[in-house]
mmCIF file of C-alpha atoms and ligand atoms in Angstrom:
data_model
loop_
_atom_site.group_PDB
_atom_site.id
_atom_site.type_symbol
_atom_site.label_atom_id
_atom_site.label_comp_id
_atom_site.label_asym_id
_atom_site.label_seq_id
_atom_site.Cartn_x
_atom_site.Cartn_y
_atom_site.Cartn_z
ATOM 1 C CA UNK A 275 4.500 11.303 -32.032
ATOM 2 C CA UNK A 276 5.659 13.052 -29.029
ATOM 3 C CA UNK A 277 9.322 11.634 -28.070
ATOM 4 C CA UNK A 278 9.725 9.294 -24.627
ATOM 5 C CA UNK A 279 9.823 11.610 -22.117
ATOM 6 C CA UNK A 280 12.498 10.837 -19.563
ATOM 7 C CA UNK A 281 10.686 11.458 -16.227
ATOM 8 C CA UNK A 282 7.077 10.460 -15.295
ATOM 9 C CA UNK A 283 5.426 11.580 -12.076
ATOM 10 C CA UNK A 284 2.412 9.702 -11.066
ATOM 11 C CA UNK A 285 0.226 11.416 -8.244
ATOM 12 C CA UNK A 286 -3.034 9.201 -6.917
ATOM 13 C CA UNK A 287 -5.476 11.404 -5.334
ATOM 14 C CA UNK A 288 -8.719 11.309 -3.881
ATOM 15 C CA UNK A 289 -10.164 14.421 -3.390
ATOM 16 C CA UNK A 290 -7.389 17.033 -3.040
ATOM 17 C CA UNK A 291 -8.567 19.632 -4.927
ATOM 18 C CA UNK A 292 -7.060 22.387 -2.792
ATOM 19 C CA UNK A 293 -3.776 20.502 -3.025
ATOM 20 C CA UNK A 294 -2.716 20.518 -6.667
ATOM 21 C CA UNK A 295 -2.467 23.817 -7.862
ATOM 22 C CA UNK A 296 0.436 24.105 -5.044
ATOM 23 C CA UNK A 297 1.450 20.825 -5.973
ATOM 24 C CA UNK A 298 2.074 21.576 -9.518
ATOM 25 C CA UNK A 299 3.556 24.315 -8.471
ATOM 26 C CA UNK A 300 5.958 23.208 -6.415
ATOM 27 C CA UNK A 301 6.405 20.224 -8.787
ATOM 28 C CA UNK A 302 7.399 21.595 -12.208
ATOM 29 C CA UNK A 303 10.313 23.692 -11.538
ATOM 30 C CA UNK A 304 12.103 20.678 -9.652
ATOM 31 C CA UNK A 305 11.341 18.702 -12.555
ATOM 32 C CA UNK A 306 12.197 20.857 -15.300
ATOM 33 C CA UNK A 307 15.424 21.413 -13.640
ATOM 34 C CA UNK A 308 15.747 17.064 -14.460
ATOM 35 C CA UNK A 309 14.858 17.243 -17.414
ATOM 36 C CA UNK A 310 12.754 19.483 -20.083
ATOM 37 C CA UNK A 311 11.084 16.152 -21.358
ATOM 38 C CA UNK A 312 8.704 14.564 -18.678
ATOM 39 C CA UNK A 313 5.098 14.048 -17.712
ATOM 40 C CA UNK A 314 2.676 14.573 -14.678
ATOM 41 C CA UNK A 315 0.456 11.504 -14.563
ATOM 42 C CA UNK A 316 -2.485 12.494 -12.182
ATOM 43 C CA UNK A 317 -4.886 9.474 -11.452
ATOM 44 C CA UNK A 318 -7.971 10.500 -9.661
ATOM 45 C CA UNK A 319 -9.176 7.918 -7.618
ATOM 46 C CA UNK A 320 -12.783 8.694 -8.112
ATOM 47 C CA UNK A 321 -12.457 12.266 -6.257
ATOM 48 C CA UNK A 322 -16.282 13.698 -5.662
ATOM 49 C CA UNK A 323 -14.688 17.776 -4.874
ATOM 50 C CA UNK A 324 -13.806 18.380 -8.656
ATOM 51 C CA UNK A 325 -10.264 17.435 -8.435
ATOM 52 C CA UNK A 326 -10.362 16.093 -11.858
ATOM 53 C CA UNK A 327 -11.503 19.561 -13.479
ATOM 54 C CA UNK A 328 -8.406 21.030 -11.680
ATOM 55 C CA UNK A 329 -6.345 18.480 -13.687
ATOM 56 C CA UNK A 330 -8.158 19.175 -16.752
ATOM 57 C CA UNK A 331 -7.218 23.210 -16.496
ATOM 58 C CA UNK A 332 -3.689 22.109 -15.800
ATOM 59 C CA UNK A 333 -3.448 19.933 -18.832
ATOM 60 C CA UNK A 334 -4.834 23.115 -20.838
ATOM 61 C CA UNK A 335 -1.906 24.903 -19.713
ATOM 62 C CA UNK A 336 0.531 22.411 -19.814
ATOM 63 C CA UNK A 337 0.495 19.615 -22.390
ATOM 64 C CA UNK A 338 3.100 17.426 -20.284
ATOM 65 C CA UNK A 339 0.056 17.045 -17.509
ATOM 66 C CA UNK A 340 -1.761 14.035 -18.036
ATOM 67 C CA UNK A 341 -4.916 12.473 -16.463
ATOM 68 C CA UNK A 342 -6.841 9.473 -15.856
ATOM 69 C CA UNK A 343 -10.373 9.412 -14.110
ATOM 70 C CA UNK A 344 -11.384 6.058 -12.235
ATOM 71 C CA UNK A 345 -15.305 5.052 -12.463
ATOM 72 C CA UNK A 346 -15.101 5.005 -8.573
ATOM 73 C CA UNK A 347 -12.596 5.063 -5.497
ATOM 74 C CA UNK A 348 -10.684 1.903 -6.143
ATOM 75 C CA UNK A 349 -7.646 3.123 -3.264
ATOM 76 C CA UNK A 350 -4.776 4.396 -3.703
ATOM 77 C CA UNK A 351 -2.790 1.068 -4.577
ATOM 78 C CA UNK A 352 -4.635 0.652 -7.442
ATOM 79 C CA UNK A 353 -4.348 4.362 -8.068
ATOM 80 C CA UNK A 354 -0.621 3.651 -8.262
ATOM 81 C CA UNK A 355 -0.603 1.063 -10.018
ATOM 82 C CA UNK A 356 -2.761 2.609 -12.966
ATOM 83 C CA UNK A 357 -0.197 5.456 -13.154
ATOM 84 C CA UNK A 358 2.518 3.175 -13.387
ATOM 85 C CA UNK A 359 0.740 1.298 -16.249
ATOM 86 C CA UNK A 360 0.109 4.377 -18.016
ATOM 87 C CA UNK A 361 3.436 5.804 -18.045
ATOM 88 C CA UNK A 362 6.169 5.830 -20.361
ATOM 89 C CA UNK A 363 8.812 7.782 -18.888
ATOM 90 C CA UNK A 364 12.364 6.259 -18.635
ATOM 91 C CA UNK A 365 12.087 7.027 -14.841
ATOM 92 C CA UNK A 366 8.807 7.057 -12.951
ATOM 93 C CA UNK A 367 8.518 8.722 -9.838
ATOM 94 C CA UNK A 368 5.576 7.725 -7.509
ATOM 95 C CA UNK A 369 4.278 10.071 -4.785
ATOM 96 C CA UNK A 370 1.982 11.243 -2.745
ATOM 97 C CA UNK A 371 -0.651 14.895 -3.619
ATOM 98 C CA UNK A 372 -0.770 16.382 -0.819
ATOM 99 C CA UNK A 373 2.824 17.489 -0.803
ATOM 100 C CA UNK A 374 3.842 15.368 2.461
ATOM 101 C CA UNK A 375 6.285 14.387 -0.088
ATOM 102 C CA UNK A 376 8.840 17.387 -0.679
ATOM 103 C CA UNK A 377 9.299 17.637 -4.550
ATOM 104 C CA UNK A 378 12.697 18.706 -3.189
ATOM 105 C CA UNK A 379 13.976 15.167 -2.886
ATOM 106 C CA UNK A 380 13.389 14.744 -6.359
ATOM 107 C CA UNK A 381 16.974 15.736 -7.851
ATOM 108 C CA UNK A 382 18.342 13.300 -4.623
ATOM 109 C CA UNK A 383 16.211 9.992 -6.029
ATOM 110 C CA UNK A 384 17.517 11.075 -9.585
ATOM 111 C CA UNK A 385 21.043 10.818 -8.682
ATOM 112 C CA UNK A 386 20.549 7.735 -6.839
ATOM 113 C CA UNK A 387 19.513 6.218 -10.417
ATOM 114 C CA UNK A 388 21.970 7.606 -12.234
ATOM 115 C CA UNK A 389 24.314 5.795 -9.886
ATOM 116 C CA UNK A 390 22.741 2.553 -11.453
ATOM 117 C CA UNK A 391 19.817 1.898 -9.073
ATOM 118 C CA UNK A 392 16.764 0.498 -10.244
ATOM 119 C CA UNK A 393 14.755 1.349 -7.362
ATOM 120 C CA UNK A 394 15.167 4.054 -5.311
ATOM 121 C CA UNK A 395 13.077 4.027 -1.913
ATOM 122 C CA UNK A 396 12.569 6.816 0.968
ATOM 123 C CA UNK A 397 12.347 6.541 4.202
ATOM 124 C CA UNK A 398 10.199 9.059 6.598
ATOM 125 C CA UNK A 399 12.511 10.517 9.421
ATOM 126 C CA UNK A 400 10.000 12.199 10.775
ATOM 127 C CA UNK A 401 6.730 13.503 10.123
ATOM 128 C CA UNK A 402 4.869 17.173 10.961
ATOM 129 C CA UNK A 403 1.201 16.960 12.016
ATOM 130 C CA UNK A 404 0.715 13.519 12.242
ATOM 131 C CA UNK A 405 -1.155 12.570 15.838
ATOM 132 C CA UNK A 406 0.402 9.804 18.128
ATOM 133 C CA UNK A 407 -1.731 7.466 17.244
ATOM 134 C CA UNK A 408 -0.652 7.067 13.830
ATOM 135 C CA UNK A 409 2.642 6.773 14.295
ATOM 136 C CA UNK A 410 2.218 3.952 17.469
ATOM 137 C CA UNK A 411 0.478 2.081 15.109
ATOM 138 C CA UNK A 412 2.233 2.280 11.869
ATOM 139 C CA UNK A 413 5.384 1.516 14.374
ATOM 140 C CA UNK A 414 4.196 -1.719 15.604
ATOM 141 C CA UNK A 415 2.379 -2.788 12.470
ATOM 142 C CA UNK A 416 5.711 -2.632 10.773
ATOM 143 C CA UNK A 417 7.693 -5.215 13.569
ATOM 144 C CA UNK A 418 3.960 -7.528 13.152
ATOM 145 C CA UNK A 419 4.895 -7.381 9.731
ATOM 146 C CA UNK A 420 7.986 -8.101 9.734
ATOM 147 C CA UNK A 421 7.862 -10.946 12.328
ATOM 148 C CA UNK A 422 5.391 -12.491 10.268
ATOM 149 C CA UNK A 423 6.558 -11.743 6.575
ATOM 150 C CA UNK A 424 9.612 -13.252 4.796
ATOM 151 C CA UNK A 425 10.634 -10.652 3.045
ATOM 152 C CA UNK A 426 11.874 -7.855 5.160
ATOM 153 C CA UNK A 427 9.434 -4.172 5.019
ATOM 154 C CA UNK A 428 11.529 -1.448 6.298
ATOM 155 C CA UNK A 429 8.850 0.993 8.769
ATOM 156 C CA UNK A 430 8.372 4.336 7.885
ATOM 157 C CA UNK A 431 8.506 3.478 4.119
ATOM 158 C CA UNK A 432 5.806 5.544 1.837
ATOM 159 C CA UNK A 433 4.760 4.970 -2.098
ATOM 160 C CA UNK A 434 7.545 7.694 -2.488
ATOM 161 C CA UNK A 435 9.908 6.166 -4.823
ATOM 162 C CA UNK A 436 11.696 6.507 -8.016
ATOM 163 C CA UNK A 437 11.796 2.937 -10.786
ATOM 164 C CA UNK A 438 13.439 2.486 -13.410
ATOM 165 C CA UNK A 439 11.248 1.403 -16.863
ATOM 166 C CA UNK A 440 12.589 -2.085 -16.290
ATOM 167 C CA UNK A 441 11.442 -2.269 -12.492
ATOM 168 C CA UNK A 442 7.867 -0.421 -13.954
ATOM 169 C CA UNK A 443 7.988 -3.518 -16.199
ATOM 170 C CA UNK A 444 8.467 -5.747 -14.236
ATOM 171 C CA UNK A 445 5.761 -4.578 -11.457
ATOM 172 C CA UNK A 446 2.855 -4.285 -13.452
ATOM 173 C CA UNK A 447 3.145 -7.251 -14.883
ATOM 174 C CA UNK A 448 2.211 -8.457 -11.043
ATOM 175 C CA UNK A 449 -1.283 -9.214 -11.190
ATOM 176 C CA UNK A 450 -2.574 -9.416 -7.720
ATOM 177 C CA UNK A 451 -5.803 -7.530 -7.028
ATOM 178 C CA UNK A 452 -4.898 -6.740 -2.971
ATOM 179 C CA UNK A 453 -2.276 -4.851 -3.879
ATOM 180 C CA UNK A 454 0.982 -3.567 -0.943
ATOM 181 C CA UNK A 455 2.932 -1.467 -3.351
ATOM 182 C CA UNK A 456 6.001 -1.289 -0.829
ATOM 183 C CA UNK A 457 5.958 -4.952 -0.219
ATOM 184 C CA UNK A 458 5.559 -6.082 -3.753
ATOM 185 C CA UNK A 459 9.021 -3.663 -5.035
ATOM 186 C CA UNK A 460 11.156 -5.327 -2.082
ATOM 187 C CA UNK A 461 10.243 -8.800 -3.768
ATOM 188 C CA UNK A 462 10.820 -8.060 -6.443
ATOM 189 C CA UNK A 463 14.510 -7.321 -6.124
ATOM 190 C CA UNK A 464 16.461 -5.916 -8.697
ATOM 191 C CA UNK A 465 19.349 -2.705 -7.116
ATOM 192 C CA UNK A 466 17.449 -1.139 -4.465
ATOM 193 C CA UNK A 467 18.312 1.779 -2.140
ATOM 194 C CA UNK A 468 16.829 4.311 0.003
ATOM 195 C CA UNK A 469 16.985 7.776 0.921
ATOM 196 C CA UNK A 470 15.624 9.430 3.958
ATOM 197 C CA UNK A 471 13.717 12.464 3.995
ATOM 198 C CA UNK A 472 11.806 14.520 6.338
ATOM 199 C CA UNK A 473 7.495 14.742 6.204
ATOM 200 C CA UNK A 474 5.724 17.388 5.864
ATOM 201 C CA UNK A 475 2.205 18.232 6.924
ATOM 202 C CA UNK A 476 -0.108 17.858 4.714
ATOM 203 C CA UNK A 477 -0.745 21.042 2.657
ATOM 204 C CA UNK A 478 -4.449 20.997 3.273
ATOM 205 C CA UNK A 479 -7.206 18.522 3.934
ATOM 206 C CA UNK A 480 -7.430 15.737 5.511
ATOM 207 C CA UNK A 481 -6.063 12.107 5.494
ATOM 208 C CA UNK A 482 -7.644 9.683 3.459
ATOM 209 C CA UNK A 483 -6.955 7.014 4.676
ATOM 210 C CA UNK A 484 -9.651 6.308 7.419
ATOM 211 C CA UNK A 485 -8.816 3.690 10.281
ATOM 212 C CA UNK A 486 -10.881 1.501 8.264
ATOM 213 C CA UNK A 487 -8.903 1.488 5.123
ATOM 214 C CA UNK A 488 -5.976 1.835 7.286
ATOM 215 C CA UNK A 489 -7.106 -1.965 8.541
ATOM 216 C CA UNK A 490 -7.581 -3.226 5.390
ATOM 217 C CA UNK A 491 -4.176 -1.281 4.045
ATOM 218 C CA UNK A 492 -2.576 -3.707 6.818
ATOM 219 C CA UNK A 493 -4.062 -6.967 6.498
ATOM 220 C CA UNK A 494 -3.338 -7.090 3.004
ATOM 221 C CA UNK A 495 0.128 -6.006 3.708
ATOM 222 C CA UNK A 496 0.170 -9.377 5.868
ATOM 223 C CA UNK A 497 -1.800 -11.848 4.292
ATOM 224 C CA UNK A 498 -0.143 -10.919 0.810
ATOM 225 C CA UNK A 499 3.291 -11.826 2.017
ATOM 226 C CA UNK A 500 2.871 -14.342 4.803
ATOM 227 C CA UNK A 501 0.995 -17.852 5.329
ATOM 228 C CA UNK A 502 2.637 -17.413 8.684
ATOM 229 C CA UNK A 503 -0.754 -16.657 10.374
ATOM 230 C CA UNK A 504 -2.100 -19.718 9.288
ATOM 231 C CA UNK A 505 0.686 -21.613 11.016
ATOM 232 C CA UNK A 506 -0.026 -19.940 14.244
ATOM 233 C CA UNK A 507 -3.406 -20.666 14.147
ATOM 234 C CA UNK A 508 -2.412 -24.286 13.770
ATOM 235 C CA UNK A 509 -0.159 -23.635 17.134
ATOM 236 C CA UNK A 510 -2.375 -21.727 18.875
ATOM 237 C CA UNK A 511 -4.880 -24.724 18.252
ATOM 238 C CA UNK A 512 -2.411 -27.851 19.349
ATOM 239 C CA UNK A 513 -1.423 -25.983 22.483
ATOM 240 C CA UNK A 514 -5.728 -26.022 23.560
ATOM 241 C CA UNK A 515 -6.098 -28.909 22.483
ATOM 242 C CA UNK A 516 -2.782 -30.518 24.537
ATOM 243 C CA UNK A 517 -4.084 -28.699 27.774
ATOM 244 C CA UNK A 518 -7.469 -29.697 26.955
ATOM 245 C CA UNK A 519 -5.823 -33.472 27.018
ATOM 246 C CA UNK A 520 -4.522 -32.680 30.211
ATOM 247 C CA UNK A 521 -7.716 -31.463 31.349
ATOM 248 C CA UNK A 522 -9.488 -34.493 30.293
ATOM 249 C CA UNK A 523 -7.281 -37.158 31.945
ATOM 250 C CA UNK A 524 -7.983 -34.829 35.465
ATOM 251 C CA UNK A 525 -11.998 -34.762 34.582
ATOM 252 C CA UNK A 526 -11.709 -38.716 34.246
ATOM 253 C CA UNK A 527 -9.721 -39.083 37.829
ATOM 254 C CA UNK A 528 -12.587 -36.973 39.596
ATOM 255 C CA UNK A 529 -15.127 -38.690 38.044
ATOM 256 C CA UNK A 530 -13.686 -42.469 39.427
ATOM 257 C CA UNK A 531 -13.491 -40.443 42.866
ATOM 258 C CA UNK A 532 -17.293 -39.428 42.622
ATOM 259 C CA UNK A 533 -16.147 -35.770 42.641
ATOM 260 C CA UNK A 534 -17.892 -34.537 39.730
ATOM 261 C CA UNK A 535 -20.537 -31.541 40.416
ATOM 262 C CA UNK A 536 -18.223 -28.460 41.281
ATOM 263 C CA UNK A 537 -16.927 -27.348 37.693
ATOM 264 C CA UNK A 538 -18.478 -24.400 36.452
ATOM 265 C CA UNK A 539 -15.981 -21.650 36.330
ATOM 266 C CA UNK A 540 -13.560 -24.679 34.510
ATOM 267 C CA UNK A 541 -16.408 -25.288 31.903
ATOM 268 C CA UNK A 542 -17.113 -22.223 31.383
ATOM 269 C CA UNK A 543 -13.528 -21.182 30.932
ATOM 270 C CA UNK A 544 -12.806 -23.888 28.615
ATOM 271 C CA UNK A 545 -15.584 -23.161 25.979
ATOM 272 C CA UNK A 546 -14.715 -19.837 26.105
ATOM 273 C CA UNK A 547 -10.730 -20.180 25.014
ATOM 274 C CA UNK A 548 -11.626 -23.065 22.716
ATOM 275 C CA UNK A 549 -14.812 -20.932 21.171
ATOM 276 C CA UNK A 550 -12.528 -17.856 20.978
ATOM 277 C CA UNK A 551 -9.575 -19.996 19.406
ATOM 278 C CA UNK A 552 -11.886 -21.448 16.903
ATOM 279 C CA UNK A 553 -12.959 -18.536 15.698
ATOM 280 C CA UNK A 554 -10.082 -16.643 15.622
ATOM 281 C CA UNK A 555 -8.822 -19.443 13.219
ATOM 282 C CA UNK A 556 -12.008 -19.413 11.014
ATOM 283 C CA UNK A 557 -11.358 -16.011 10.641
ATOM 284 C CA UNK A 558 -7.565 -16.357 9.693
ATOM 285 C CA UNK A 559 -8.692 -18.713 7.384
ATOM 286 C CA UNK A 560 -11.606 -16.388 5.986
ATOM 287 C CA UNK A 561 -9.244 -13.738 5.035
ATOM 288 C CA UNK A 562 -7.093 -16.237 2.913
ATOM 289 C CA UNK A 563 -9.737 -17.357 1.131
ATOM 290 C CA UNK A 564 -11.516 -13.682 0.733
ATOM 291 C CA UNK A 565 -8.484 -13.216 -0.799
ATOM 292 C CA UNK A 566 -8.300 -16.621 -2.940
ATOM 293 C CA UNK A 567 -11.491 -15.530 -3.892
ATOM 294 C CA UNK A 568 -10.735 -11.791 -5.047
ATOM 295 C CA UNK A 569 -7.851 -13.131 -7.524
ATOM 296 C CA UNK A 570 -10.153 -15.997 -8.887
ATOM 297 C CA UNK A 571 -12.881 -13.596 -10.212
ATOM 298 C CA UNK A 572 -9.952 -12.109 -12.897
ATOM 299 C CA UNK A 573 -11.879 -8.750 -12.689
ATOM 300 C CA UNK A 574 -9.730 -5.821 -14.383
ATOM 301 C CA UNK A 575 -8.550 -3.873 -11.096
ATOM 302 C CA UNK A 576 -10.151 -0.606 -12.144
ATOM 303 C CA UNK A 577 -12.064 1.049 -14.821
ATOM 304 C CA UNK A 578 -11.111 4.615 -16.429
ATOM 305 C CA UNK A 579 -14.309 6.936 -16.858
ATOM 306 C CA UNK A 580 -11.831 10.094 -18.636
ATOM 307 C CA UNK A 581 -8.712 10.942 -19.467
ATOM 308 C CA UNK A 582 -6.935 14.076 -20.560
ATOM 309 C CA UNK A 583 -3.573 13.306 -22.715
ATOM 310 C CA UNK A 584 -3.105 9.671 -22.113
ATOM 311 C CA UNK A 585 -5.479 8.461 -25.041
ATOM 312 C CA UNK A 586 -2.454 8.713 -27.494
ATOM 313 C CA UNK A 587 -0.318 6.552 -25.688
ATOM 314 C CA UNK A 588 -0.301 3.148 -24.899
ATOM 315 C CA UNK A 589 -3.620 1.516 -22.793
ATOM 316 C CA UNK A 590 -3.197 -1.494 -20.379
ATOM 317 C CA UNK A 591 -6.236 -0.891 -18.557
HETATM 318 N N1 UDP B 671 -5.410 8.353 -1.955
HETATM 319 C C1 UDP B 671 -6.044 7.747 -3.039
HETATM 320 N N2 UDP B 671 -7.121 6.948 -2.815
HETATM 321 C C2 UDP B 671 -7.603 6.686 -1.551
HETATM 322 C C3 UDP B 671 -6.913 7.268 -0.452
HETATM 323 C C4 UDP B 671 -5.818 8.080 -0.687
HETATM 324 O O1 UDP B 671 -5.642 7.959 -4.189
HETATM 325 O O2 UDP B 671 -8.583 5.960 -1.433
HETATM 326 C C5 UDP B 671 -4.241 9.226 -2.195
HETATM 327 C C6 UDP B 671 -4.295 10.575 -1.494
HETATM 328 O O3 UDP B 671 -5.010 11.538 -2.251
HETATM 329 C C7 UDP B 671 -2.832 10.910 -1.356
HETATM 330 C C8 UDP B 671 -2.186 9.548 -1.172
HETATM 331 O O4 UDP B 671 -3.112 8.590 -1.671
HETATM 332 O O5 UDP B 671 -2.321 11.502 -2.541
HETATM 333 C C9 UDP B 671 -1.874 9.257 0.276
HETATM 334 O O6 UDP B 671 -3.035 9.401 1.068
HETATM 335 P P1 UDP B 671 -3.090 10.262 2.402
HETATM 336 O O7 UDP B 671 -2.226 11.466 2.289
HETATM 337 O O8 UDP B 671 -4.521 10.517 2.720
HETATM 338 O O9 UDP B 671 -2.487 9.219 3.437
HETATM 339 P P2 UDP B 671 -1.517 9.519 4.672
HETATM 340 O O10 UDP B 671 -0.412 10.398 4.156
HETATM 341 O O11 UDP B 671 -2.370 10.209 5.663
HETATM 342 O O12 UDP B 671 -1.071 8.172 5.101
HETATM 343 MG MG1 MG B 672 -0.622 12.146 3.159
#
C-alpha cells in the first residue's frame, strides 16, 4: 500500500494528444518541487486521437501517472468531477491540458493553502489567442449570470483551482448530473480565495468547447443556480397580459362606435408578442424540467471503459 500522496493533479481532456507530453513535462518538475509524493490523475473524456495510449506510456514511465478512460465524451464537468472522485491526494489541483493553465502558478495556489484556505480559485487576467468573440461573450454571460444567480460567479474564473480533501469531500458528494464546477465550489463555502494569473495560448489544437457546448456550458450555469428566469417569465407575462387589458377595454369602445374593420397591423402585432411571449416561457419552463428530468433518471454520471493505476485505490464510479 502506496502511502497518501500529498498532491493530486487531475487533467480532463478530450483529444489532446499533442498536448501532454509537454504537459507532463512542464508539470512534474513544478510538482516535485511541492512535494516528492503526488499523483497525475488524467481522465480522458472519451478522446478518439489516442490520447489515452499517450497516458498509458506515461504511466509506464512514471508510476505516480494515473488514468481513467470514459466509455464516451461525457464533457469536461463530468471529466472533473471523476478526477476528483478518484483522487486521494491531501490537496487536489484541477486544471486544464492544454497548458492555458501555467503549471507555474502551482507553488502560488500551494501557499495559499498552507495559509489555511480550503479553496483556492484563479482568476484569468488576460488571455493569449483567444478571438473577440469569446471573450464578449464569456464577459456578458458572467453579469447575466450574476444578475440572475444568488450566489455571486466571479467572470474570468476557470476549473483552475486547488481543494483541500475536505472541500473534495464535500463536492462530490453533490450529486447533480448538469454539473457548473465553478458555481457549485462558491456554494459551497468553506475559506475561499483567489489568485490571478495570466492565460496562455493553447499549446496546440483547438478548443473544445464548440459554441454549442459553450450554450449548454451556460444554461446550466443559469438554470442550476437560479429560478430567477422563471420569475421573469411570470413578469414578462403580467405586463402582456395588463396591456392586452388595456387593449381590450379600447377594442370594446370602437366596437360601441361602429369603428371596427381597420385593425390589422394591431392584430397582427398582438399575436405575435403574445405567441413569442408564450413560447419563450414554455421554453424557460422546458429547460427546468429537462433538467428535473435528467436528475430523476439517477443514471451514474459516467462510465469508465480503462484505467491505468487507479484500480488499487478506492472506486466511486
Ligand atoms: N475537455 C473535456 N471534455 C470536453 C471538452 C473539453 O475534457 O468535452 C477538456 C479539454 O481537453 C481541456 C479542458 O477541458 O483540457 C478545457 O477545454 P478547452 O481548452 O477546449 O476550453 P477553452 O480553454 O477553450 O475554454
Ligand atoms: Mg483551453
Amino acid at each position: 500500500m502506496q502511502p497518501i500522496p500529498n498532491i493530486s493533479i487531475v487533467l480532463p481532456l478530450f483529444n489532446e494528444v499533442e498536448n501532454l507530453q509537454a504537459l507532463y513535462d512542464a508539470l512534474v518538475p513544478v510538482v516535485e518541487s511541492l512535494h516528492s509524493n503526488y499523483e497525475i490523475i488524467f481522465v480522458d473524456d472519451g478522446s478518439r486521437d489516442g490520447s489515452f495510449d499517450v497516458v498509458k506510456q506515461l504511466h509506464q514511465q512514471n508510476n505516480k501517472v494515473r488514468g481513467l478512460s470514459f466509455s464516451r465524451n461525457y464533457g469536461h464537468q463530468t471529466a472533473l468531477m471523476a478526477g476528483l472522485q478518484h483522487s486521494i491526494g491531501e490537496v487536489v489541483i484541477t486544471m486544464d491540458a492544454d497548458l492555458q493553465h501555467p503549471p507555474a502558478l502551482l507553488p502560488v495556489l500551494y501557499d495559499e493553502w498552507k495559509k489555511g484556505f480550503d479553496i483556492v480559485n484563479t482568476r484569468r487576467l488576460e488571455v493569449e489567442g483567444v478571438s473577440w468573440f469569446k471573450k464578449w461573450t464569456s464577459k456578458k454571460y458572467y453579469q447575466l449570470l450574476n444578475f440572475l444567480s444568488d450566489i455571486p460567479i466571479e467572470p474570468a474564473s476557470a476549473d483552475f483551482r486547488l481543494m483541500s480533501r475536505k472541500a473534495v469531500n464535500a463536492f462530490i458528494e453533490l450529486p447533480e448530473r448538469d454539473r457548473f464546477t465553478r458555481g457549485l465550489v462558491r456554494w459551497m463555502g468553506f475559506q475561499q480565495t483567489f489568485v490571478d494569473y495570466k492565460a496562455h495560448a493553447r499549446f496546440a489544437g483547438q478548443s473544445k468547447y464548440s459554441l454549442l457546448k459553450m450554450l449548454r456550458f451556460g444554461l446550466d450555469g443559469i438554470v442550476s443556480f437560479s429560478s430567477r428566469p422563471l420569475r421573469l417569465s411570470f413578469y414578462v407575462g403580467l405586463i402582456v397580459f395588463l396591456l392586452g387589458c388595456i387593449y381590450t377595454i379600447f377594442a370594446i369602445i370602437q366596437f360601441f362606435k361602429g369603428d371596427t374593420v381597420q385593425g390589422w397591423a394591431s392584430i397582427l402585432v398582438s399575436v405575435l408578442i403574445i405567441g413569442g411571449v408564450t413560447l419563450l416561457s414554455l421554453g424557460i419552463i422546458g429547460e427546468y424540467i429537462a433538467r428535473i428530468f435528467h436528475e430523476v433518471k439517477q443514471r451514474p454520471l459516467y462510465f469508465i471503459k480503462e484505467e491505468v493505476g487507479v484500480s488499487n485505490q478506492k472506486d466511486q464510479s
